[in-house]
Tab-separated table of C-alpha atoms in Angstrom:
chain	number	residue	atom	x	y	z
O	1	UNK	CA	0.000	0.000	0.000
O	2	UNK	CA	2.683	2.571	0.892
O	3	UNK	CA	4.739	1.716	-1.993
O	4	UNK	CA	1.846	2.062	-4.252
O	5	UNK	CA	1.073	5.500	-3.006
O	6	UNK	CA	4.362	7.350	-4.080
O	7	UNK	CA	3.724	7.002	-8.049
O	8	UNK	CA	0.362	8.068	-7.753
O	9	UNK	CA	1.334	10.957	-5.287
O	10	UNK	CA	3.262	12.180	-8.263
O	11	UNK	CA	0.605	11.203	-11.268
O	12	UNK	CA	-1.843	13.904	-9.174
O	13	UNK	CA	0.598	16.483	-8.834
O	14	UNK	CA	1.477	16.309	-12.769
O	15	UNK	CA	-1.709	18.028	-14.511
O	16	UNK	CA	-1.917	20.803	-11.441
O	17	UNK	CA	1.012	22.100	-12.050
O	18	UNK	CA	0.645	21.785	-15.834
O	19	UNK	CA	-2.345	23.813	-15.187
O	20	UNK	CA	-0.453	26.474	-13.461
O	21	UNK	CA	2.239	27.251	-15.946
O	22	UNK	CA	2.913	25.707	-19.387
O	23	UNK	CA	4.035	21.923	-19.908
O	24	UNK	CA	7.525	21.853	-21.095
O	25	UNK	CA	6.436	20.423	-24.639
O	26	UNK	CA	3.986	23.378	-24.845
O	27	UNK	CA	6.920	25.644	-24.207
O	28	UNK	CA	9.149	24.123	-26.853
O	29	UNK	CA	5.902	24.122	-29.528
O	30	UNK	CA	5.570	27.708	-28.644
O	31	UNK	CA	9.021	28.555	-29.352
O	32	UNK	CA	9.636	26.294	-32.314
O	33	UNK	CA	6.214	28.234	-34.014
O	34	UNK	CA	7.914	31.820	-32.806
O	35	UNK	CA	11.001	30.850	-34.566
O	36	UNK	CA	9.231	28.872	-37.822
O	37	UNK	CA	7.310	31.918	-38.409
O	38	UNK	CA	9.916	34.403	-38.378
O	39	UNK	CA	11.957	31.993	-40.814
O	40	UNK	CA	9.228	32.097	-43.020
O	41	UNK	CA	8.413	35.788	-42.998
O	42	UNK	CA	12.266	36.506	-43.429
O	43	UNK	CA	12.664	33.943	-46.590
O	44	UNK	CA	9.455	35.056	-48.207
O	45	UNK	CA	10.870	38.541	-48.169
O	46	UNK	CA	10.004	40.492	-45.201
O	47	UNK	CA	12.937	42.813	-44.873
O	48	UNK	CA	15.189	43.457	-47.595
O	49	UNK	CA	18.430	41.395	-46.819
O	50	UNK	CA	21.495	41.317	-48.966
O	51	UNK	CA	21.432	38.083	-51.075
O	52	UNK	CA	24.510	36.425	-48.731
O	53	UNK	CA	21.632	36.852	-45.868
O	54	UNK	CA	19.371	35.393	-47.890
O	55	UNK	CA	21.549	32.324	-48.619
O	56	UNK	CA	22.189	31.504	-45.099
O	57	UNK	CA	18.591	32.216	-44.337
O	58	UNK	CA	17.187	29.286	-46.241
O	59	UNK	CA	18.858	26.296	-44.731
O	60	UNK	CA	18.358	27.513	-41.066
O	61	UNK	CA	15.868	24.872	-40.119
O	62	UNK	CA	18.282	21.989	-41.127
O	63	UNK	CA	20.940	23.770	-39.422
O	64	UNK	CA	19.043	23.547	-36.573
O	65	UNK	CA	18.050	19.859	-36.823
O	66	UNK	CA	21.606	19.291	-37.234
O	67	UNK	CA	22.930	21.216	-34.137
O	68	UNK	CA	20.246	19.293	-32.285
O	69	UNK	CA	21.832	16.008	-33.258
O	70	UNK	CA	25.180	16.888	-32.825
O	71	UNK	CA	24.111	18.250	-29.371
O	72	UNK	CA	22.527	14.847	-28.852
O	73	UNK	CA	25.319	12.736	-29.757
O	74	UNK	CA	27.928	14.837	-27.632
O	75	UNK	CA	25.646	14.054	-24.651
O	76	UNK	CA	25.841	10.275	-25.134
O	77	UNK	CA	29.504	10.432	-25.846
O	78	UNK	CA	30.400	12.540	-22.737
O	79	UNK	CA	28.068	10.467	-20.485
O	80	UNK	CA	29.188	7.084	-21.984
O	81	UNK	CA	32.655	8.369	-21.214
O	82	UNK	CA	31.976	9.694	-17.989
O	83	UNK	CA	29.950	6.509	-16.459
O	84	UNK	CA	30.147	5.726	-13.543
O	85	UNK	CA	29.063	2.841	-10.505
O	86	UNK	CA	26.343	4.216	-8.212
O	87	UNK	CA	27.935	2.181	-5.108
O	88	UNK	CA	25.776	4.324	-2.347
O	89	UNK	CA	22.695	3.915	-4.367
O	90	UNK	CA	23.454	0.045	-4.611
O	91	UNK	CA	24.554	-0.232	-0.690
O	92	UNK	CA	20.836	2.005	-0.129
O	93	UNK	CA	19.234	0.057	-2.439
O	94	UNK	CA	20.576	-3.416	-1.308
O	95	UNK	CA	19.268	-2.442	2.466
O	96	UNK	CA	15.588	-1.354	1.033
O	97	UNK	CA	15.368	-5.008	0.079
O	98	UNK	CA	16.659	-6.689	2.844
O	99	UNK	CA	13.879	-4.839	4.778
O	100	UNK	CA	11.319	-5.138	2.966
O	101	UNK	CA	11.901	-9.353	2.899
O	102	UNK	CA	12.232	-9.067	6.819
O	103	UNK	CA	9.204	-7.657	6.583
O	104	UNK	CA	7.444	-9.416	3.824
O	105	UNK	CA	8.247	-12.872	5.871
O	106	UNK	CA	6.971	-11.065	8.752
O	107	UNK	CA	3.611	-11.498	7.505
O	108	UNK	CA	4.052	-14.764	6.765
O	109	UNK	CA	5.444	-14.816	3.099
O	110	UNK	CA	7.767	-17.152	1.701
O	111	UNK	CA	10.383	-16.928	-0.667
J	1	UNK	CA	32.727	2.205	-13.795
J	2	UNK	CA	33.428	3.420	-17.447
J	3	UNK	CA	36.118	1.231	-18.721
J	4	UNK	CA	39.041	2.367	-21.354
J	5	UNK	CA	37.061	1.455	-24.248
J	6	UNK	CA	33.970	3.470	-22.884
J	7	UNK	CA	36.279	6.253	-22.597
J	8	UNK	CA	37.273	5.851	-25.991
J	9	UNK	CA	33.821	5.064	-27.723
J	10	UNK	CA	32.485	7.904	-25.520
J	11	UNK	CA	35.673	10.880	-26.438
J	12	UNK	CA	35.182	9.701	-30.060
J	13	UNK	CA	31.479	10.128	-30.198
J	14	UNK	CA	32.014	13.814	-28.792
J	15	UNK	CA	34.670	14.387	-31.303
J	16	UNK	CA	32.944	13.370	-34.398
J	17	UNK	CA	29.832	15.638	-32.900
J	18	UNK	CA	31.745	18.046	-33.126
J	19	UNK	CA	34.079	17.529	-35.809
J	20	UNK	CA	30.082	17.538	-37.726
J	21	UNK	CA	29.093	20.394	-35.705
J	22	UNK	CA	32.203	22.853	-36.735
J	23	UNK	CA	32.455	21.622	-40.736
J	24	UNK	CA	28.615	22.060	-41.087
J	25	UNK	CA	28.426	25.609	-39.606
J	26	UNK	CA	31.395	26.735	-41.694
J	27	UNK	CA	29.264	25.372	-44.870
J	28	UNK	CA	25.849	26.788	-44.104
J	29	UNK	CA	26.610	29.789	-41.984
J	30	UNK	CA	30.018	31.041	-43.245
J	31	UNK	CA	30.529	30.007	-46.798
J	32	UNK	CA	27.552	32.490	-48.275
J	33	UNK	CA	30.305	35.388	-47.210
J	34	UNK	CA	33.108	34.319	-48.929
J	35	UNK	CA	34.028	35.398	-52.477
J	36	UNK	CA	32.904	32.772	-54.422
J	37	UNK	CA	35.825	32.353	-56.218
J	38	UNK	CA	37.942	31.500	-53.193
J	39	UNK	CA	39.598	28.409	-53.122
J	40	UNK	CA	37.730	26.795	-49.515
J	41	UNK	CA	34.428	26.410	-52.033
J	42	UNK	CA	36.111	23.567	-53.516
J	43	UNK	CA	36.003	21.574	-50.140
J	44	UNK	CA	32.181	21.876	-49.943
J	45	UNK	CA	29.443	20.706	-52.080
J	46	UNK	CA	27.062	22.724	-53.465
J	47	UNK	CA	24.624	24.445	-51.117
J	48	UNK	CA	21.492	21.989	-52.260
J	49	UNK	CA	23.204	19.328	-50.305
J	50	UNK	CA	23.476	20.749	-47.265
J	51	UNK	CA	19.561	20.208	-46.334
J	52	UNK	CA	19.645	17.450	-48.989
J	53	UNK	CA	22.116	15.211	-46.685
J	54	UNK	CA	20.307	16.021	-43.416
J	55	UNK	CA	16.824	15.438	-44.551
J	56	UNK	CA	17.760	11.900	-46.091
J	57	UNK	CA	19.636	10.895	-43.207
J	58	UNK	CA	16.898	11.734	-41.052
J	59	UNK	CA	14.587	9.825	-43.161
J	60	UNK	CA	16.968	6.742	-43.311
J	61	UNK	CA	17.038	7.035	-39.352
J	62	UNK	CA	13.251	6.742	-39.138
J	63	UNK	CA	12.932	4.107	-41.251
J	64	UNK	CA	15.820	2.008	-39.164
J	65	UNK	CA	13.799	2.823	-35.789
J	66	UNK	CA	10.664	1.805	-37.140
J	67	UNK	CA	12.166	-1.382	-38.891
J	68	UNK	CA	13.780	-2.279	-35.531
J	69	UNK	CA	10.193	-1.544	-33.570
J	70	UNK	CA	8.237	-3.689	-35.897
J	71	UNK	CA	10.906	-6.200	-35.630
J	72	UNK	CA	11.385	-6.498	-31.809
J	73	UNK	CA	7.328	-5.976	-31.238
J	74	UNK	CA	6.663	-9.515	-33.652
J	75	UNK	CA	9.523	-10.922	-32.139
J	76	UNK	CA	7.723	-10.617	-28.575
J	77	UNK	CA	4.104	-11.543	-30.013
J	78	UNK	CA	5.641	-14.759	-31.276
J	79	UNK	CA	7.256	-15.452	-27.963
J	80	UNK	CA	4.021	-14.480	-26.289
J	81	UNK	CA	1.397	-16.947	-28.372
J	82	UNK	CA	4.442	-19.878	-27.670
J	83	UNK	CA	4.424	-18.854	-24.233
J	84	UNK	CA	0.635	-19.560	-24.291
């Protein structure tokens, strides 16, 4: 029973406070539209750029894709390199179920 | 504990990042203000390509994930309806 309650603890707290400000895939829509749409007003010719603007205008969005996936792939790389053992977690974790078969066999369960 | 080879795997990933990172922002973002008759344009393709290349390799990458999905998920039926 009290394990159970944790996860849904959290699952109620989750739509309040998406209720309260915006949910961070709202944000990031928002901000992807802000920037599409000034992309597209500046490539169909909203402001008069010099034609070198212009050429560096038009591939922005794959630029952007691209960054993304670089920024992705550095991530991995740096935490693959950078992995490490958890040894107080394990110790913490270890003792959580030692306690919880003392006091599953409490009750009369065997394993 | 990450072992030499994670080290490696891990440095190299971050290096060809940004290796892709640096060559890719000197073709979209710096090229268009250099004299076009200046040798560096013959290390890049032409300017098509750079959203060509992306977009396919995008495409290719969805294709893979969804290939592997569809494979794993009728793997697991199959193991389920033997399990049964």
């Amino acid at each position: 029973e009290r394990g159970r309650s944790g996860p849904r603890g959290r699952e109620m707290e989750g739509p309040t406070e998406g209720e309260a400000t915006m949910t961070k895939l709202a944000q990031w829509l928002w901000a992807l539209a802000l920037l599409g749409s000034a992309w597209a007003a500046l490539t169909l010719g909203a402001l008069d750029l010099p034609s070198s603007c212009r050429e560096v205008l038009w591939p922005l969005p794959a630029y952007l894709l691209v960054s993304a996936g670089c920024y992705a792939l550095a991530t991995v790389g740096y935490r693959v390199a950078t992995f490490h053992d958890c040894e107080d977690a394990a110790r913490e974790l270890q003792s959580q179920i030692q306690e919880a078969r003392a006091d599953l066999s409490r009750r009369g369960m065997r394993f | 504990q990450a072992t030499g080879t994670d080290q490696v795997v891990g440095l190299g990933l971050v290096a060809v990042s940004l290796i892709i990172f640096t060559y890719y922002t000197a073709w979209v973002i710096l090229l268009p203000f250099i004299d076009s008759q200046h040798v560096i344009h013959k290390y890049f393709l032409p300017r098509a390509y750079a959203v060509a290349i992306p977009l396919a390799a995008g495409l290719l990458l969805l294709l893979f994930v969804g290939l592997f999905i569809t494979y794993v998920m009728l793997k697991n039926q199959k193991g389920t309806k033997k399990a049964q």
